[in-house]
């Protein structure tokens, strides 16, 4: 297995994905540089989640190649568990363990997967709870938290695994509007700290302010991509304009 720092954090080349006869991704190309934030936008059903899931092989691509931090994910001999360890993923649903405290939610995978001792895992967990502004919730159970707090715990849990890349799939879409801001604030801070992030979102203000590049997808293809001021501010394609007029 070859790895190289000169390669981008994520490189996607001519990615295709079909479910049976349904071709969902029809040749996707783009890159995410180290420390870059790329936001993927587009209508429902355009293939955004499938794309994200292909990056960490939750879905197996039908054709094309993907590299993450220099390792080819689409190499049949890839050590998938070890590469996936470097990729954090945050979904719309928070998927916390309901029977575990917040602290235990953050230490389980560290201990089982990274083989950290209890003291070390708890130290890392508390540092990441502090990062998402929830130091005081270590002993709480998920059901005692708001949706926004649960999502921040899910982010802290991902960060506790020391990911080099974070994937977000509409992390605020399930939240009541008044809870969205705190989650976006955490994500902004993460971006400022230099985390490499690939974010599927409908939050156009976040994409405009935080993204280095915006990728607009429709019907399984990248219609256009570029800096937010271009894609959101002066879109070149009618499909992009039409989408933006519906969401802005
Ligand atoms: P988006 O995230 O942009 O809303 P998705 O990637 O979730 O789009 O879905 C794109 C298309 O692929 C949709 O038509 C969806 O029904 C289909 N699809 C997604 N996952 C599966 C699956 N596991 N089996 C069959 N079809 C799927
Ligand atoms: Mg989706």
mmCIF file of C-alpha atoms in Angstrom, residues 69-192:
data_model
loop_
_atom_site.group_PDB
_atom_site.id
_atom_site.type_symbol
_atom_site.label_atom_id
_atom_site.label_comp_id
_atom_site.label_asym_id
_atom_site.label_seq_id
_atom_site.Cartn_x
_atom_site.Cartn_y
_atom_site.Cartn_z
ATOM 1 C CA UNK A 69 -4.797 10.561 2.541
ATOM 2 C CA UNK A 70 -2.845 8.795 -0.192
ATOM 3 C CA UNK A 71 -4.362 5.354 0.360
ATOM 4 C CA UNK A 72 -6.478 3.982 -2.449
ATOM 5 C CA UNK A 73 -9.816 2.967 -0.917
ATOM 6 C CA UNK A 74 -10.785 1.224 -4.140
ATOM 7 C CA UNK A 75 -7.690 -1.009 -4.101
ATOM 8 C CA UNK A 76 -9.071 -4.522 -3.464
ATOM 9 C CA UNK A 77 -6.191 -5.139 -1.023
ATOM 10 C CA UNK A 78 -6.816 -2.012 1.068
ATOM 11 C CA UNK A 79 -6.807 -2.543 4.834
ATOM 12 C CA UNK A 80 -10.199 -1.003 5.155
ATOM 13 C CA UNK A 81 -10.425 -0.967 8.944
ATOM 14 C CA UNK A 82 -7.149 0.842 9.367
ATOM 15 C CA UNK A 83 -7.960 3.498 6.746
ATOM 16 C CA UNK A 84 -11.478 3.994 8.069
ATOM 17 C CA UNK A 85 -10.012 4.675 11.491
ATOM 18 C CA UNK A 86 -8.679 7.962 10.128
ATOM 19 C CA UNK A 87 -12.108 9.046 8.849
ATOM 20 C CA UNK A 88 -14.767 10.426 11.157
ATOM 21 C CA UNK A 89 -18.374 10.467 10.044
ATOM 22 C CA UNK A 90 -21.290 12.400 11.469
ATOM 23 C CA UNK A 91 -24.786 11.661 10.225
ATOM 24 C CA UNK A 92 -28.142 13.362 10.425
ATOM 25 C CA UNK A 93 -29.096 10.902 13.182
ATOM 26 C CA UNK A 94 -26.687 10.986 16.090
ATOM 27 C CA UNK A 95 -26.492 7.230 16.771
ATOM 28 C CA UNK A 96 -25.305 7.575 20.359
ATOM 29 C CA UNK A 97 -25.512 4.510 22.606
ATOM 30 C CA UNK A 98 -28.620 5.333 24.688
ATOM 31 C CA UNK A 99 -27.613 3.149 27.659
ATOM 32 C CA UNK A 100 -24.168 4.760 28.035
ATOM 33 C CA UNK A 101 -23.229 8.106 29.552
ATOM 34 C CA UNK A 102 -21.794 10.785 27.314
ATOM 35 C CA UNK A 103 -18.311 10.029 28.635
ATOM 36 C CA UNK A 104 -18.674 6.307 27.961
ATOM 37 C CA UNK A 105 -20.029 7.037 24.467
ATOM 38 C CA UNK A 106 -16.754 8.843 23.834
ATOM 39 C CA UNK A 107 -14.443 6.215 25.318
ATOM 40 C CA UNK A 108 -15.865 2.904 24.012
ATOM 41 C CA UNK A 109 -14.344 2.993 20.529
ATOM 42 C CA UNK A 110 -11.130 4.567 21.754
ATOM 43 C CA UNK A 111 -10.645 1.646 24.112
ATOM 44 C CA UNK A 112 -11.825 -1.140 21.795
ATOM 45 C CA UNK A 113 -10.422 0.073 18.504
ATOM 46 C CA UNK A 114 -7.445 2.234 19.475
ATOM 47 C CA UNK A 115 -6.672 0.130 22.589
ATOM 48 C CA UNK A 116 -6.347 3.197 24.785
ATOM 49 C CA UNK A 117 -6.402 2.703 28.543
ATOM 50 C CA UNK A 118 -9.292 4.127 30.546
ATOM 51 C CA UNK A 119 -7.430 7.173 31.875
ATOM 52 C CA UNK A 120 -6.082 8.138 28.463
ATOM 53 C CA UNK A 121 -9.466 7.593 26.754
ATOM 54 C CA UNK A 122 -11.213 9.721 29.375
ATOM 55 C CA UNK A 123 -8.633 12.467 29.062
ATOM 56 C CA UNK A 124 -9.158 12.593 25.280
ATOM 57 C CA UNK A 125 -12.942 12.413 25.730
ATOM 58 C CA UNK A 126 -13.019 15.323 28.187
ATOM 59 C CA UNK A 127 -10.787 17.430 25.940
ATOM 60 C CA UNK A 128 -13.194 16.861 23.038
ATOM 61 C CA UNK A 129 -16.298 17.508 25.152
ATOM 62 C CA UNK A 130 -14.678 20.797 26.090
ATOM 63 C CA UNK A 131 -14.094 21.499 22.399
ATOM 64 C CA UNK A 132 -17.830 21.157 21.632
ATOM 65 C CA UNK A 133 -18.833 23.112 24.747
ATOM 66 C CA UNK A 134 -20.267 20.188 26.724
ATOM 67 C CA UNK A 135 -17.741 19.637 29.530
ATOM 68 C CA UNK A 136 -20.578 19.653 32.043
ATOM 69 C CA UNK A 137 -22.468 16.795 30.337
ATOM 70 C CA UNK A 138 -19.957 13.960 30.751
ATOM 71 C CA UNK A 139 -22.201 12.092 33.177
ATOM 72 C CA UNK A 140 -25.474 12.670 31.330
ATOM 73 C CA UNK A 141 -27.308 10.087 29.229
ATOM 74 C CA UNK A 142 -28.187 10.937 25.610
ATOM 75 C CA UNK A 143 -31.931 11.136 26.338
ATOM 76 C CA UNK A 144 -31.235 13.942 28.817
ATOM 77 C CA UNK A 145 -29.721 16.110 26.065
ATOM 78 C CA UNK A 146 -31.257 18.220 23.315
ATOM 79 C CA UNK A 147 -30.803 17.105 19.716
ATOM 80 C CA UNK A 148 -28.169 19.771 19.201
ATOM 81 C CA UNK A 149 -26.251 18.640 22.268
ATOM 82 C CA UNK A 150 -26.478 15.005 21.119
ATOM 83 C CA UNK A 151 -25.068 15.956 17.743
ATOM 84 C CA UNK A 152 -22.204 17.831 19.410
ATOM 85 C CA UNK A 153 -21.518 14.703 21.486
ATOM 86 C CA UNK A 154 -21.482 12.683 18.246
ATOM 87 C CA UNK A 155 -18.930 15.122 16.812
ATOM 88 C CA UNK A 156 -16.816 14.905 19.989
ATOM 89 C CA UNK A 157 -17.008 11.114 19.796
ATOM 90 C CA UNK A 158 -15.695 11.188 16.226
ATOM 91 C CA UNK A 159 -12.925 13.613 17.159
ATOM 92 C CA UNK A 160 -11.836 11.339 20.007
ATOM 93 C CA UNK A 161 -10.642 8.851 17.376
ATOM 94 C CA UNK A 162 -8.152 11.443 16.031
ATOM 95 C CA UNK A 163 -9.523 11.493 12.484
ATOM 96 C CA UNK A 164 -7.564 13.136 9.697
ATOM 97 C CA UNK A 165 -10.761 13.687 7.719
ATOM 98 C CA UNK A 166 -14.317 14.384 8.852
ATOM 99 C CA UNK A 167 -17.354 13.549 6.744
ATOM 100 C CA UNK A 168 -20.639 15.254 7.648
ATOM 101 C CA UNK A 169 -23.940 14.204 6.070
ATOM 102 C CA UNK A 170 -26.531 16.903 6.756
ATOM 103 C CA UNK A 171 -25.557 17.081 10.450
ATOM 104 C CA UNK A 172 -28.163 19.742 11.258
ATOM 105 C CA UNK A 173 -31.104 18.547 9.145
ATOM 106 C CA UNK A 174 -32.824 16.655 11.965
ATOM 107 C CA UNK A 175 -32.538 19.524 14.442
ATOM 108 C CA UNK A 176 -35.078 22.088 15.532
ATOM 109 C CA UNK A 177 -34.068 25.421 13.966
ATOM 110 C CA UNK A 178 -32.999 26.979 17.266
ATOM 111 C CA UNK A 179 -30.497 24.144 17.855
ATOM 112 C CA UNK A 180 -28.763 24.348 14.469
ATOM 113 C CA UNK A 181 -26.524 27.310 15.335
ATOM 114 C CA UNK A 182 -24.585 25.632 18.148
ATOM 115 C CA UNK A 183 -23.705 22.652 15.931
ATOM 116 C CA UNK A 184 -22.601 24.923 13.077
ATOM 117 C CA UNK A 185 -20.483 26.931 15.529
ATOM 118 C CA UNK A 186 -18.666 23.747 16.538
ATOM 119 C CA UNK A 187 -18.111 22.886 12.873
ATOM 120 C CA UNK A 188 -16.811 26.372 12.123
ATOM 121 C CA UNK A 189 -14.312 26.084 14.966
ATOM 122 C CA UNK A 190 -13.217 22.688 13.674
ATOM 123 C CA UNK A 191 -12.632 24.219 10.249
ATOM 124 C CA UNK A 192 -10.633 27.076 11.797
#
